[in-house]
Amino acid sequence: MRRIEFLTYPSGEGPSDLRWGFRIDGVDLRVYAARATRALWRREHEEDSPAEQDRFLLSQHDGLALDMIGDPGRHFLGDPGPEFAYPSANTTPVLGCSCGVWGCWPLLAVITATPATVVWSGFRQPFREEWGELAIGPYLFARPAYEAALAEPVRLTANPLVLPPA
């Protein structure tokens, strides 16, 4: 079983600029997304230096706005509100775009909950269908620990992801 931490952190100046973030086994989900998309982005960023590529990859996503998720328990158990649903793919957004508009560049996952477990799998980028399922996960969590982490998110004072210098 994996360990998940639900995080909240500011991404702007106002109180409504809080974001949901995640660490799986101590690693920010955005790091997993960067690793999974590195080769897929290579052609589009081949002129960039390795440092520029790393910065781009790590900053392609941000957390989901806290005030947009009406019921986090429902959302993060795989039953998002209609404004977040991708019903044809049975997926749930787990990360949004770094521009602040979640739907601009979301990372979607299939979240499957049973009485004993929660699984995040089937990660994909809906605007790059040719990428198919990304090499992220699947992540199997014990449901009691998952729900406890969701009920008490770690409240951070800054974005937990440290980007390499520009």
Short mmCIF file of N, CA and C in Angstrom, two decimals:
data_model
loop_
_atom_site.label_atom_id
_atom_site.label_comp_id
_atom_site.label_asym_id
_atom_site.label_seq_id
_atom_site.Cartn_x
_atom_site.Cartn_y
_atom_site.Cartn_z
N MET A 1 0.84 -1.18 0.00
CA MET A 1 0.00 0.00 0.00
C MET A 1 0.89 1.25 0.00
N ARG A 2 0.41 2.25 -0.70
CA ARG A 2 1.10 3.54 -0.76
C ARG A 2 0.58 4.46 0.34
N ARG A 3 1.31 5.54 0.57
CA ARG A 3 0.91 6.53 1.55
C ARG A 3 0.66 7.85 0.82
N ILE A 4 -0.50 8.45 1.07
CA ILE A 4 -0.82 9.74 0.45
C ILE A 4 -0.91 10.81 1.52
N GLU A 5 -0.44 11.99 1.17
CA GLU A 5 -0.63 13.18 1.99
C GLU A 5 -1.42 14.17 1.14
N PHE A 6 -2.52 14.64 1.68
CA PHE A 6 -3.26 15.73 1.05
C PHE A 6 -2.70 17.01 1.64
N LEU A 7 -2.43 17.97 0.79
CA LEU A 7 -1.83 19.24 1.19
C LEU A 7 -2.72 20.38 0.76
N THR A 8 -2.66 21.47 1.50
CA THR A 8 -3.21 22.74 1.01
C THR A 8 -2.08 23.75 1.10
N TYR A 9 -1.99 24.60 0.08
CA TYR A 9 -0.93 25.60 0.05
C TYR A 9 -1.39 26.80 -0.77
N PRO A 10 -0.81 27.97 -0.49
CA PRO A 10 -1.20 29.16 -1.25
C PRO A 10 -0.51 29.19 -2.61
N SER A 11 -1.22 29.72 -3.60
CA SER A 11 -0.59 29.90 -4.91
C SER A 11 -0.74 31.35 -5.37
N GLY A 12 -1.18 32.18 -4.48
CA GLY A 12 -1.35 33.60 -4.79
C GLY A 12 -1.44 34.38 -3.50
N GLU A 13 -1.97 35.59 -3.60
CA GLU A 13 -2.02 36.49 -2.45
C GLU A 13 -3.29 36.33 -1.61
N GLY A 14 -4.40 36.00 -2.23
CA GLY A 14 -5.67 36.00 -1.52
C GLY A 14 -5.99 34.68 -0.84
N PRO A 15 -6.96 34.71 0.11
CA PRO A 15 -7.35 33.48 0.80
C PRO A 15 -8.01 32.46 -0.12
N SER A 16 -8.54 32.92 -1.25
CA SER A 16 -9.16 31.99 -2.19
C SER A 16 -8.14 31.37 -3.14
N ASP A 17 -6.88 31.71 -2.95
CA ASP A 17 -5.83 31.18 -3.82
C ASP A 17 -5.18 29.92 -3.25
N LEU A 18 -5.87 29.23 -2.36
CA LEU A 18 -5.34 27.98 -1.82
C LEU A 18 -5.54 26.85 -2.81
N ARG A 19 -4.61 25.91 -2.84
CA ARG A 19 -4.64 24.78 -3.75
C ARG A 19 -4.56 23.47 -2.97
N TRP A 20 -5.16 22.44 -3.56
CA TRP A 20 -4.97 21.07 -3.09
C TRP A 20 -3.73 20.52 -3.78
N GLY A 21 -2.87 19.89 -3.01
CA GLY A 21 -1.72 19.20 -3.57
C GLY A 21 -1.62 17.82 -2.94
N PHE A 22 -0.66 17.03 -3.42
CA PHE A 22 -0.55 15.64 -2.96
C PHE A 22 0.90 15.21 -2.95
N ARG A 23 1.21 14.42 -1.96
CA ARG A 23 2.47 13.68 -1.95
C ARG A 23 2.11 12.22 -1.86
N ILE A 24 2.72 11.44 -2.71
CA ILE A 24 2.55 10.00 -2.66
C ILE A 24 3.90 9.41 -2.29
N ASP A 25 3.93 8.73 -1.17
CA ASP A 25 5.18 8.21 -0.60
C ASP A 25 6.22 9.31 -0.48
N GLY A 26 5.77 10.51 -0.10
CA GLY A 26 6.67 11.63 0.14
C GLY A 26 7.06 12.43 -1.09
N VAL A 27 6.58 12.06 -2.27
CA VAL A 27 6.95 12.73 -3.52
C VAL A 27 5.72 13.47 -4.08
N ASP A 28 5.93 14.74 -4.41
CA ASP A 28 4.85 15.55 -4.99
C ASP A 28 4.35 14.91 -6.28
N LEU A 29 3.04 14.85 -6.44
CA LEU A 29 2.45 14.26 -7.65
C LEU A 29 2.95 14.94 -8.91
N ARG A 30 3.28 16.23 -8.84
CA ARG A 30 3.79 16.94 -10.01
C ARG A 30 5.16 16.41 -10.45
N VAL A 31 5.92 15.87 -9.53
CA VAL A 31 7.21 15.25 -9.89
C VAL A 31 6.95 13.97 -10.69
N TYR A 32 5.97 13.18 -10.26
CA TYR A 32 5.62 11.98 -11.03
C TYR A 32 5.13 12.35 -12.43
N ALA A 33 4.33 13.42 -12.52
CA ALA A 33 3.83 13.87 -13.84
C ALA A 33 4.98 14.34 -14.72
N ALA A 34 5.94 15.05 -14.14
CA ALA A 34 7.10 15.53 -14.90
C ALA A 34 7.90 14.34 -15.44
N ARG A 35 8.13 13.36 -14.60
CA ARG A 35 8.88 12.16 -15.04
C ARG A 35 8.16 11.44 -16.18
N ALA A 36 6.84 11.34 -16.05
CA ALA A 36 6.06 10.58 -17.03
C ALA A 36 5.94 11.29 -18.37
N THR A 37 6.08 12.62 -18.38
CA THR A 37 5.89 13.37 -19.63
C THR A 37 7.19 13.88 -20.24
N ARG A 38 8.31 13.65 -19.58
CA ARG A 38 9.60 14.16 -20.07
C ARG A 38 9.85 13.76 -21.53
N ALA A 39 9.79 12.50 -21.84
CA ALA A 39 10.06 12.05 -23.21
C ALA A 39 8.98 12.52 -24.18
N LEU A 40 7.76 12.67 -23.71
CA LEU A 40 6.66 13.10 -24.57
C LEU A 40 6.81 14.56 -24.99
N TRP A 41 7.39 15.38 -24.10
CA TRP A 41 7.60 16.80 -24.39
C TRP A 41 8.89 17.06 -25.14
N ARG A 42 9.80 16.11 -25.14
CA ARG A 42 11.16 16.34 -25.65
C ARG A 42 11.18 17.02 -27.01
N ARG A 43 10.38 16.55 -27.95
CA ARG A 43 10.37 17.11 -29.30
C ARG A 43 9.99 18.60 -29.31
N GLU A 44 9.04 18.96 -28.46
CA GLU A 44 8.58 20.35 -28.42
C GLU A 44 9.53 21.27 -27.67
N HIS A 45 10.42 20.71 -26.87
CA HIS A 45 11.32 21.52 -26.04
C HIS A 45 12.78 21.15 -26.25
N GLU A 46 13.10 20.61 -27.42
CA GLU A 46 14.47 20.15 -27.66
C GLU A 46 15.49 21.28 -27.67
N GLU A 47 15.06 22.51 -27.93
CA GLU A 47 15.97 23.64 -27.96
C GLU A 47 16.26 24.18 -26.56
N ASP A 48 15.46 23.79 -25.58
CA ASP A 48 15.64 24.26 -24.21
C ASP A 48 16.81 23.56 -23.55
N SER A 49 17.45 24.26 -22.62
CA SER A 49 18.52 23.65 -21.83
C SER A 49 17.89 22.61 -20.89
N PRO A 50 18.68 21.68 -20.36
CA PRO A 50 18.13 20.72 -19.39
C PRO A 50 17.46 21.41 -18.20
N ALA A 51 18.04 22.50 -17.71
CA ALA A 51 17.43 23.22 -16.58
C ALA A 51 16.07 23.81 -16.99
N GLU A 52 16.00 24.38 -18.19
CA GLU A 52 14.73 24.93 -18.68
C GLU A 52 13.69 23.83 -18.86
N GLN A 53 14.11 22.69 -19.36
CA GLN A 53 13.19 21.56 -19.52
C GLN A 53 12.66 21.11 -18.16
N ASP A 54 13.56 20.97 -17.17
CA ASP A 54 13.12 20.55 -15.83
C ASP A 54 12.12 21.55 -15.25
N ARG A 55 12.41 22.83 -15.39
CA ARG A 55 11.52 23.86 -14.86
C ARG A 55 10.15 23.78 -15.53
N PHE A 56 10.14 23.65 -16.86
CA PHE A 56 8.88 23.52 -17.58
C PHE A 56 8.10 22.30 -17.12
N LEU A 57 8.76 21.16 -17.05
CA LEU A 57 8.08 19.92 -16.68
C LEU A 57 7.47 19.99 -15.29
N LEU A 58 8.20 20.55 -14.35
CA LEU A 58 7.71 20.63 -12.98
C LEU A 58 6.62 21.68 -12.81
N SER A 59 6.60 22.67 -13.69
CA SER A 59 5.61 23.75 -13.54
C SER A 59 4.42 23.62 -14.49
N GLN A 60 4.29 22.50 -15.19
CA GLN A 60 3.16 22.35 -16.11
C GLN A 60 1.83 22.20 -15.37
N HIS A 61 1.86 21.76 -14.12
CA HIS A 61 0.64 21.59 -13.33
C HIS A 61 0.74 22.36 -12.02
N ASP A 62 -0.43 22.59 -11.45
CA ASP A 62 -0.53 23.12 -10.10
C ASP A 62 -1.67 22.37 -9.43
N GLY A 63 -1.85 22.61 -8.15
CA GLY A 63 -2.96 21.97 -7.45
C GLY A 63 -4.30 22.52 -7.90
N LEU A 64 -5.34 21.87 -7.48
CA LEU A 64 -6.70 22.33 -7.79
C LEU A 64 -7.12 23.37 -6.75
N ALA A 65 -7.82 24.40 -7.20
CA ALA A 65 -8.26 25.46 -6.30
C ALA A 65 -9.17 24.90 -5.22
N LEU A 66 -8.82 25.20 -3.99
CA LEU A 66 -9.56 24.70 -2.83
C LEU A 66 -11.03 25.11 -2.89
N ASP A 67 -11.29 26.35 -3.29
CA ASP A 67 -12.67 26.84 -3.28
C ASP A 67 -13.51 26.31 -4.44
N MET A 68 -12.88 25.63 -5.40
CA MET A 68 -13.65 25.07 -6.51
C MET A 68 -14.16 23.66 -6.22
N ILE A 69 -13.50 22.98 -5.30
CA ILE A 69 -13.90 21.61 -4.96
C ILE A 69 -14.96 21.70 -3.88
N GLY A 70 -16.20 21.53 -4.25
CA GLY A 70 -17.29 21.65 -3.29
C GLY A 70 -17.18 20.64 -2.16
N ASP A 71 -17.02 19.39 -2.50
CA ASP A 71 -16.95 18.31 -1.51
C ASP A 71 -15.70 17.49 -1.80
N PRO A 72 -14.59 17.80 -1.12
CA PRO A 72 -13.35 17.07 -1.39
C PRO A 72 -13.48 15.57 -1.17
N GLY A 73 -14.25 15.17 -0.16
CA GLY A 73 -14.44 13.74 0.09
C GLY A 73 -15.05 13.04 -1.11
N ARG A 74 -16.02 13.65 -1.69
CA ARG A 74 -16.66 13.09 -2.88
C ARG A 74 -15.70 13.14 -4.07
N HIS A 75 -15.08 14.31 -4.30
CA HIS A 75 -14.20 14.49 -5.45
C HIS A 75 -13.05 13.48 -5.42
N PHE A 76 -12.34 13.41 -4.29
CA PHE A 76 -11.15 12.57 -4.22
C PHE A 76 -11.45 11.10 -3.94
N LEU A 77 -12.74 10.76 -3.94
CA LEU A 77 -13.13 9.35 -3.93
C LEU A 77 -13.70 8.96 -5.29
N GLY A 78 -13.45 9.81 -6.30
CA GLY A 78 -13.80 9.46 -7.67
C GLY A 78 -15.18 9.86 -8.13
N ASP A 79 -15.83 10.77 -7.40
CA ASP A 79 -17.16 11.23 -7.78
C ASP A 79 -17.16 12.76 -7.83
N PRO A 80 -16.46 13.33 -8.83
CA PRO A 80 -16.35 14.79 -8.89
C PRO A 80 -17.68 15.44 -9.25
N GLY A 81 -17.80 16.70 -8.86
CA GLY A 81 -18.96 17.46 -9.26
C GLY A 81 -19.01 17.59 -10.78
N PRO A 82 -20.17 17.92 -11.32
CA PRO A 82 -20.33 17.95 -12.78
C PRO A 82 -19.37 18.89 -13.49
N GLU A 83 -18.94 19.98 -12.82
CA GLU A 83 -18.01 20.90 -13.47
C GLU A 83 -16.61 20.31 -13.64
N PHE A 84 -16.32 19.21 -12.95
CA PHE A 84 -15.02 18.56 -13.05
C PHE A 84 -15.07 17.22 -13.79
N ALA A 85 -16.23 16.75 -14.08
CA ALA A 85 -16.35 15.39 -14.61
C ALA A 85 -15.94 15.29 -16.08
N TYR A 86 -15.26 14.24 -16.38
CA TYR A 86 -14.99 13.82 -17.76
C TYR A 86 -15.68 12.47 -17.90
N PRO A 87 -17.03 12.47 -18.00
CA PRO A 87 -17.78 11.23 -17.92
C PRO A 87 -17.40 10.19 -18.96
N SER A 88 -17.01 10.62 -20.15
CA SER A 88 -16.68 9.63 -21.18
C SER A 88 -15.44 8.84 -20.81
N ALA A 89 -14.58 9.43 -19.98
CA ALA A 89 -13.35 8.75 -19.60
C ALA A 89 -13.42 8.23 -18.16
N ASN A 90 -14.50 8.53 -17.42
CA ASN A 90 -14.63 8.12 -16.04
C ASN A 90 -13.43 8.56 -15.21
N THR A 91 -13.00 9.80 -15.42
CA THR A 91 -11.81 10.31 -14.75
C THR A 91 -12.14 11.51 -13.88
N THR A 92 -11.19 11.82 -13.00
CA THR A 92 -11.31 12.94 -12.08
C THR A 92 -10.04 13.78 -12.18
N PRO A 93 -10.15 15.10 -12.27
CA PRO A 93 -8.94 15.93 -12.24
C PRO A 93 -8.27 15.84 -10.87
N VAL A 94 -6.97 15.62 -10.87
CA VAL A 94 -6.21 15.61 -9.62
C VAL A 94 -5.20 16.76 -9.58
N LEU A 95 -4.85 17.30 -10.74
CA LEU A 95 -4.03 18.50 -10.82
C LEU A 95 -4.62 19.39 -11.90
N GLY A 96 -4.38 20.69 -11.78
CA GLY A 96 -4.83 21.63 -12.78
C GLY A 96 -3.65 22.28 -13.46
N CYS A 97 -3.94 23.28 -14.24
CA CYS A 97 -2.90 24.00 -14.97
C CYS A 97 -2.22 25.00 -14.06
N SER A 98 -0.97 25.27 -14.32
CA SER A 98 -0.23 26.24 -13.52
C SER A 98 -0.73 27.68 -13.76
N CYS A 99 -1.52 27.89 -14.81
CA CYS A 99 -2.07 29.24 -15.06
C CYS A 99 -3.19 29.58 -14.08
N GLY A 100 -3.70 28.59 -13.35
CA GLY A 100 -4.77 28.81 -12.39
C GLY A 100 -6.13 28.33 -12.87
N VAL A 101 -6.28 28.09 -14.16
CA VAL A 101 -7.53 27.57 -14.71
C VAL A 101 -7.37 26.05 -14.80
N TRP A 102 -8.05 25.34 -13.92
CA TRP A 102 -7.80 23.89 -13.81
C TRP A 102 -7.98 23.19 -15.15
N GLY A 103 -9.00 23.56 -15.92
CA GLY A 103 -9.33 22.85 -17.15
C GLY A 103 -8.42 23.14 -18.32
N CYS A 104 -7.51 24.09 -18.18
CA CYS A 104 -6.60 24.44 -19.25
C CYS A 104 -5.61 23.30 -19.52
N TRP A 105 -5.12 22.66 -18.46
CA TRP A 105 -4.14 21.59 -18.61
C TRP A 105 -4.25 20.66 -17.41
N PRO A 106 -5.36 19.92 -17.29
CA PRO A 106 -5.54 19.06 -16.12
C PRO A 106 -4.78 17.74 -16.25
N LEU A 107 -4.48 17.17 -15.11
CA LEU A 107 -4.02 15.78 -15.05
C LEU A 107 -5.19 15.01 -14.50
N LEU A 108 -5.66 14.06 -15.29
CA LEU A 108 -6.83 13.27 -14.91
C LEU A 108 -6.39 11.90 -14.43
N ALA A 109 -7.18 11.32 -13.53
CA ALA A 109 -6.93 9.96 -13.06
C ALA A 109 -8.27 9.26 -12.86
N VAL A 110 -8.24 7.95 -12.96
CA VAL A 110 -9.38 7.14 -12.57
C VAL A 110 -9.20 6.87 -11.08
N ILE A 111 -10.17 7.28 -10.29
CA ILE A 111 -10.13 7.02 -8.84
C ILE A 111 -11.20 5.99 -8.54
N THR A 112 -10.76 4.86 -8.03
CA THR A 112 -11.66 3.75 -7.74
C THR A 112 -11.64 3.48 -6.24
N ALA A 113 -12.78 3.62 -5.60
CA ALA A 113 -12.88 3.41 -4.15
C ALA A 113 -13.69 2.16 -3.85
N THR A 114 -13.17 1.35 -2.96
CA THR A 114 -13.90 0.21 -2.42
C THR A 114 -13.97 0.43 -0.91
N PRO A 115 -14.67 -0.41 -0.17
CA PRO A 115 -14.69 -0.22 1.29
C PRO A 115 -13.30 -0.30 1.93
N ALA A 116 -12.36 -1.00 1.31
CA ALA A 116 -11.04 -1.19 1.92
C ALA A 116 -9.93 -0.37 1.28
N THR A 117 -10.08 0.02 0.00
CA THR A 117 -8.98 0.66 -0.71
C THR A 117 -9.45 1.82 -1.57
N VAL A 118 -8.49 2.64 -1.96
CA VAL A 118 -8.70 3.67 -2.99
C VAL A 118 -7.52 3.53 -3.94
N VAL A 119 -7.81 3.50 -5.24
CA VAL A 119 -6.76 3.37 -6.25
C VAL A 119 -6.81 4.56 -7.19
N TRP A 120 -5.65 5.16 -7.44
CA TRP A 120 -5.49 6.17 -8.48
C TRP A 120 -4.76 5.49 -9.62
N SER A 121 -5.35 5.50 -10.80
CA SER A 121 -4.74 4.85 -11.97
C SER A 121 -5.19 5.58 -13.23
N GLY A 122 -4.75 5.07 -14.37
CA GLY A 122 -5.22 5.59 -15.65
C GLY A 122 -4.97 7.08 -15.84
N PHE A 123 -3.82 7.58 -15.42
CA PHE A 123 -3.51 8.99 -15.55
C PHE A 123 -3.39 9.37 -17.02
N ARG A 124 -3.97 10.53 -17.35
CA ARG A 124 -3.88 10.99 -18.74
C ARG A 124 -4.05 12.50 -18.82
N GLN A 125 -3.64 13.02 -19.97
CA GLN A 125 -3.77 14.44 -20.30
C GLN A 125 -4.80 14.50 -21.42
N PRO A 126 -6.00 15.06 -21.18
CA PRO A 126 -7.06 15.01 -22.18
C PRO A 126 -6.76 15.79 -23.46
N PHE A 127 -5.82 16.74 -23.41
CA PHE A 127 -5.50 17.52 -24.60
C PHE A 127 -4.34 16.94 -25.38
N ARG A 128 -3.87 15.79 -24.98
CA ARG A 128 -2.83 15.06 -25.71
C ARG A 128 -3.24 13.59 -25.75
N GLU A 129 -4.36 13.34 -26.40
CA GLU A 129 -4.88 11.97 -26.47
C GLU A 129 -3.84 10.99 -27.02
N GLU A 130 -2.97 11.48 -27.94
CA GLU A 130 -1.96 10.59 -28.53
C GLU A 130 -0.96 10.09 -27.49
N TRP A 131 -0.87 10.74 -26.33
CA TRP A 131 0.02 10.26 -25.27
C TRP A 131 -0.54 9.01 -24.62
N GLY A 132 -1.85 8.82 -24.68
CA GLY A 132 -2.47 7.67 -24.03
C GLY A 132 -2.33 7.74 -22.52
N GLU A 133 -2.35 6.57 -21.90
CA GLU A 133 -2.20 6.50 -20.45
C GLU A 133 -0.75 6.78 -20.08
N LEU A 134 -0.56 7.68 -19.14
CA LEU A 134 0.79 8.06 -18.72
C LEU A 134 1.36 7.03 -17.76
N ALA A 135 2.66 6.95 -17.72
CA ALA A 135 3.37 5.99 -16.85
C ALA A 135 3.45 6.56 -15.43
N ILE A 136 2.30 6.68 -14.82
CA ILE A 136 2.17 7.13 -13.43
C ILE A 136 1.27 6.12 -12.73
N GLY A 137 1.72 5.63 -11.58
CA GLY A 137 0.89 4.70 -10.82
C GLY A 137 0.81 3.34 -11.47
N PRO A 138 -0.18 2.56 -11.11
CA PRO A 138 -1.30 2.88 -10.20
C PRO A 138 -0.83 2.94 -8.75
N TYR A 139 -1.59 3.71 -7.98
CA TYR A 139 -1.30 3.90 -6.56
C TYR A 139 -2.46 3.32 -5.75
N LEU A 140 -2.15 2.37 -4.91
CA LEU A 140 -3.14 1.70 -4.07
C LEU A 140 -2.98 2.20 -2.64
N PHE A 141 -4.06 2.74 -2.08
CA PHE A 141 -4.06 3.28 -0.74
C PHE A 141 -5.06 2.52 0.13
N ALA A 142 -4.73 2.34 1.40
CA ALA A 142 -5.71 1.80 2.36
C ALA A 142 -6.74 2.90 2.60
N ARG A 143 -8.00 2.57 2.43
CA ARG A 143 -9.04 3.60 2.52
C ARG A 143 -9.09 4.31 3.87
N PRO A 144 -8.97 3.60 5.00
CA PRO A 144 -9.01 4.33 6.27
C PRO A 144 -7.90 5.40 6.38
N ALA A 145 -6.68 5.06 5.98
CA ALA A 145 -5.58 6.02 6.03
C ALA A 145 -5.80 7.15 5.02
N TYR A 146 -6.31 6.82 3.86
CA TYR A 146 -6.61 7.80 2.80
C TYR A 146 -7.63 8.81 3.31
N GLU A 147 -8.73 8.32 3.88
CA GLU A 147 -9.78 9.22 4.37
C GLU A 147 -9.28 10.06 5.54
N ALA A 148 -8.43 9.49 6.39
CA ALA A 148 -7.87 10.27 7.51
C ALA A 148 -6.98 11.39 6.97
N ALA A 149 -6.17 11.10 5.97
CA ALA A 149 -5.30 12.12 5.37
C ALA A 149 -6.14 13.20 4.69
N LEU A 150 -7.21 12.82 4.02
CA LEU A 150 -8.09 13.79 3.35
C LEU A 150 -8.81 14.67 4.37
N ALA A 151 -9.20 14.10 5.49
CA ALA A 151 -9.93 14.86 6.52
C ALA A 151 -9.03 15.86 7.22
N GLU A 152 -7.73 15.62 7.26
CA GLU A 152 -6.77 16.50 7.94
C GLU A 152 -5.61 16.84 7.00
N PRO A 153 -5.85 17.62 5.95
CA PRO A 153 -4.75 17.94 5.03
C PRO A 153 -3.64 18.72 5.74
N VAL A 154 -2.43 18.49 5.28
CA VAL A 154 -1.28 19.24 5.80
C VAL A 154 -1.38 20.65 5.24
N ARG A 155 -1.42 21.64 6.11
CA ARG A 155 -1.55 23.03 5.68
C ARG A 155 -0.16 23.66 5.60
N LEU A 156 0.24 24.01 4.39
CA LEU A 156 1.56 24.58 4.15
C LEU A 156 1.45 26.09 3.94
N THR A 157 2.53 26.80 4.18
CA THR A 157 2.53 28.25 4.00
C THR A 157 3.08 28.65 2.63
N ALA A 158 3.58 27.67 1.88
CA ALA A 158 4.13 27.95 0.54
C ALA A 158 3.95 26.72 -0.33
N ASN A 159 4.03 26.92 -1.62
CA ASN A 159 3.97 25.82 -2.57
C ASN A 159 5.08 24.83 -2.23
N PRO A 160 4.77 23.55 -2.05
CA PRO A 160 5.79 22.58 -1.64
C PRO A 160 6.78 22.20 -2.74
N LEU A 161 6.48 22.55 -3.96
CA LEU A 161 7.35 22.18 -5.07
C LEU A 161 8.38 23.27 -5.30
N VAL A 162 9.63 22.91 -5.18
CA VAL A 162 10.71 23.87 -5.41
C VAL A 162 11.19 23.71 -6.84
N LEU A 163 11.09 24.78 -7.61
CA LEU A 163 11.50 24.75 -9.01
C LEU A 163 12.98 25.07 -9.13
N PRO A 164 13.64 24.47 -10.12
CA PRO A 164 15.04 24.83 -10.35
C PRO A 164 15.13 26.28 -10.81
N PRO A 165 16.28 26.93 -10.58
CA PRO A 165 16.41 28.33 -11.00
C PRO A 165 16.22 28.49 -12.51
N ALA A 166 15.68 29.64 -12.88
CA ALA A 166 15.44 29.92 -14.31
C ALA A 166 16.73 30.21 -15.03
#
